[in-house]
Tab-separated table of C-alpha atoms in Angstrom:
chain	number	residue	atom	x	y	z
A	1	UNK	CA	-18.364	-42.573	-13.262
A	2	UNK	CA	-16.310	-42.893	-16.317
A	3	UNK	CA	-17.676	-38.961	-17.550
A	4	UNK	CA	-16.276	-38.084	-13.785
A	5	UNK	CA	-13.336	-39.996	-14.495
A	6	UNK	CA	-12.269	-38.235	-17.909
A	7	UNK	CA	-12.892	-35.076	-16.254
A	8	UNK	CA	-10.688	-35.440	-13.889
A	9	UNK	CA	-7.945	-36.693	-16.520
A	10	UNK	CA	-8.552	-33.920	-18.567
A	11	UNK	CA	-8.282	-31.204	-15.535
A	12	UNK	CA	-4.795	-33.076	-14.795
A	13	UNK	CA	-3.559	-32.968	-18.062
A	14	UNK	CA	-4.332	-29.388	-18.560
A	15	UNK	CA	-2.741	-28.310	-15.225
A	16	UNK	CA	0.275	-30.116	-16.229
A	17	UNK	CA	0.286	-28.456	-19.234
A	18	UNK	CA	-0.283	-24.675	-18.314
A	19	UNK	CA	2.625	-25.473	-15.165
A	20	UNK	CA	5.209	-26.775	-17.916
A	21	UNK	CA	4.982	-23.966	-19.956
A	22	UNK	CA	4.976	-21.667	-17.046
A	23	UNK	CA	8.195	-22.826	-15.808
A	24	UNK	CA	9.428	-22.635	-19.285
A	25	UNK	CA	8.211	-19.273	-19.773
A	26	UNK	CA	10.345	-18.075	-16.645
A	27	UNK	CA	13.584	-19.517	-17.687
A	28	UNK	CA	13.330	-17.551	-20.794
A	29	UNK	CA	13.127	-14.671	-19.054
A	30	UNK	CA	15.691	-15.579	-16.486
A	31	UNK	CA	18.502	-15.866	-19.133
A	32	UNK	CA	17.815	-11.874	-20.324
A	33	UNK	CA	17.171	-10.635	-16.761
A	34	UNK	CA	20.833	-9.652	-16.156
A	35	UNK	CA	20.807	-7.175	-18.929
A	36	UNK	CA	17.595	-5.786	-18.402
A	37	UNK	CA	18.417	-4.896	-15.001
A	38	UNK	CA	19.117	-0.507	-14.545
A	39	UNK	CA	18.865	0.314	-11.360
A	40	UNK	CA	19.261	4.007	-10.396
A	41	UNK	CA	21.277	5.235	-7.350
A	42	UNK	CA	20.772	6.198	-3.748
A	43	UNK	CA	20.639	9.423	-3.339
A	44	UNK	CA	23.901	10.586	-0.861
A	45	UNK	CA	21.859	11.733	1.588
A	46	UNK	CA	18.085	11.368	2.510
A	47	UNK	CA	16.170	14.720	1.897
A	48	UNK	CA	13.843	15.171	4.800
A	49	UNK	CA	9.784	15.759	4.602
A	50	UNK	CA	8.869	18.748	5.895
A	51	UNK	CA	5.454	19.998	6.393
A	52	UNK	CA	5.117	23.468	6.418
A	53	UNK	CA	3.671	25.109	9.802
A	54	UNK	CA	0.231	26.789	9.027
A	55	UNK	CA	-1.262	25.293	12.163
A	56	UNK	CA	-3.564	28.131	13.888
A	57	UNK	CA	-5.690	27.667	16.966
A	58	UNK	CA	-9.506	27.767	17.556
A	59	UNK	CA	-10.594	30.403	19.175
A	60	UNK	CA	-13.169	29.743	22.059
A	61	UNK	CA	-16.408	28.764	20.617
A	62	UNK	CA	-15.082	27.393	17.249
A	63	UNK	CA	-15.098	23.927	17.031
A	64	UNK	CA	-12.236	21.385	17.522
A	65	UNK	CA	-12.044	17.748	17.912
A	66	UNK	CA	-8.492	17.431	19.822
A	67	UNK	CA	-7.380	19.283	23.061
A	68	UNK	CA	-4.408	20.661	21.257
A	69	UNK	CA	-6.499	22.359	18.354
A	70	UNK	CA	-7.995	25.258	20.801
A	71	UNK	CA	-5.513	28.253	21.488
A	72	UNK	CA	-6.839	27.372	25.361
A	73	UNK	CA	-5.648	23.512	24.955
A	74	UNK	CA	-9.580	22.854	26.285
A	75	UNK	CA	-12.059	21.194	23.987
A	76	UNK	CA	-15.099	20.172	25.500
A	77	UNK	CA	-16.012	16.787	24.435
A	78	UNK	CA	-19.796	16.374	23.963
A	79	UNK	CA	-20.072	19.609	22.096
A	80	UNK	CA	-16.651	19.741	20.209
A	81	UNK	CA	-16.325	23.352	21.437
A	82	UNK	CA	-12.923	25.016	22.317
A	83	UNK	CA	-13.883	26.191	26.604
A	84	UNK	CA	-11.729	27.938	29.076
């Protein structure tokens, strides 16, 4: 019990220990934080994405996996085939 009981003394101590200087640790940085600080500016206006349009359609026959890849907006589902 008493080998239990320093154990558990010694884990307390130790977290006590490792918080204090933690907290410590933080305040120092705290105090230079203001001049550290650069933060660069918005731009004026957002600059849209745009993707550029190389989409082409199967053909029938080729595969597809959507409705809207096949030219004929018909993709038949079991055998991933652009139909009529």
């Amino acid at each position: 019990m008493s080998r239990l009981s320093t154990a558990v003394v010694f884990i307390a101590i130790m977290q006590y220990v490792l918080v204090s200087a933690s907290t410590i640790h933080k305040d120092i940085e705290e105090v230079g934080a203001i001049e550290k600080i650069d933060v660069p500016e918005a731009p004026a206006v957002a600059q849209p994405n745009t993707v550029p349009n190389e989409f082409k359609c199967a053909k029938l026959g080729e595969d597809c996996i959507f409705h809207n890849d096949c030219c004929s907006r018909a993709c038949l589902g079991y055998s991933k085939k652009c139909v009529t």
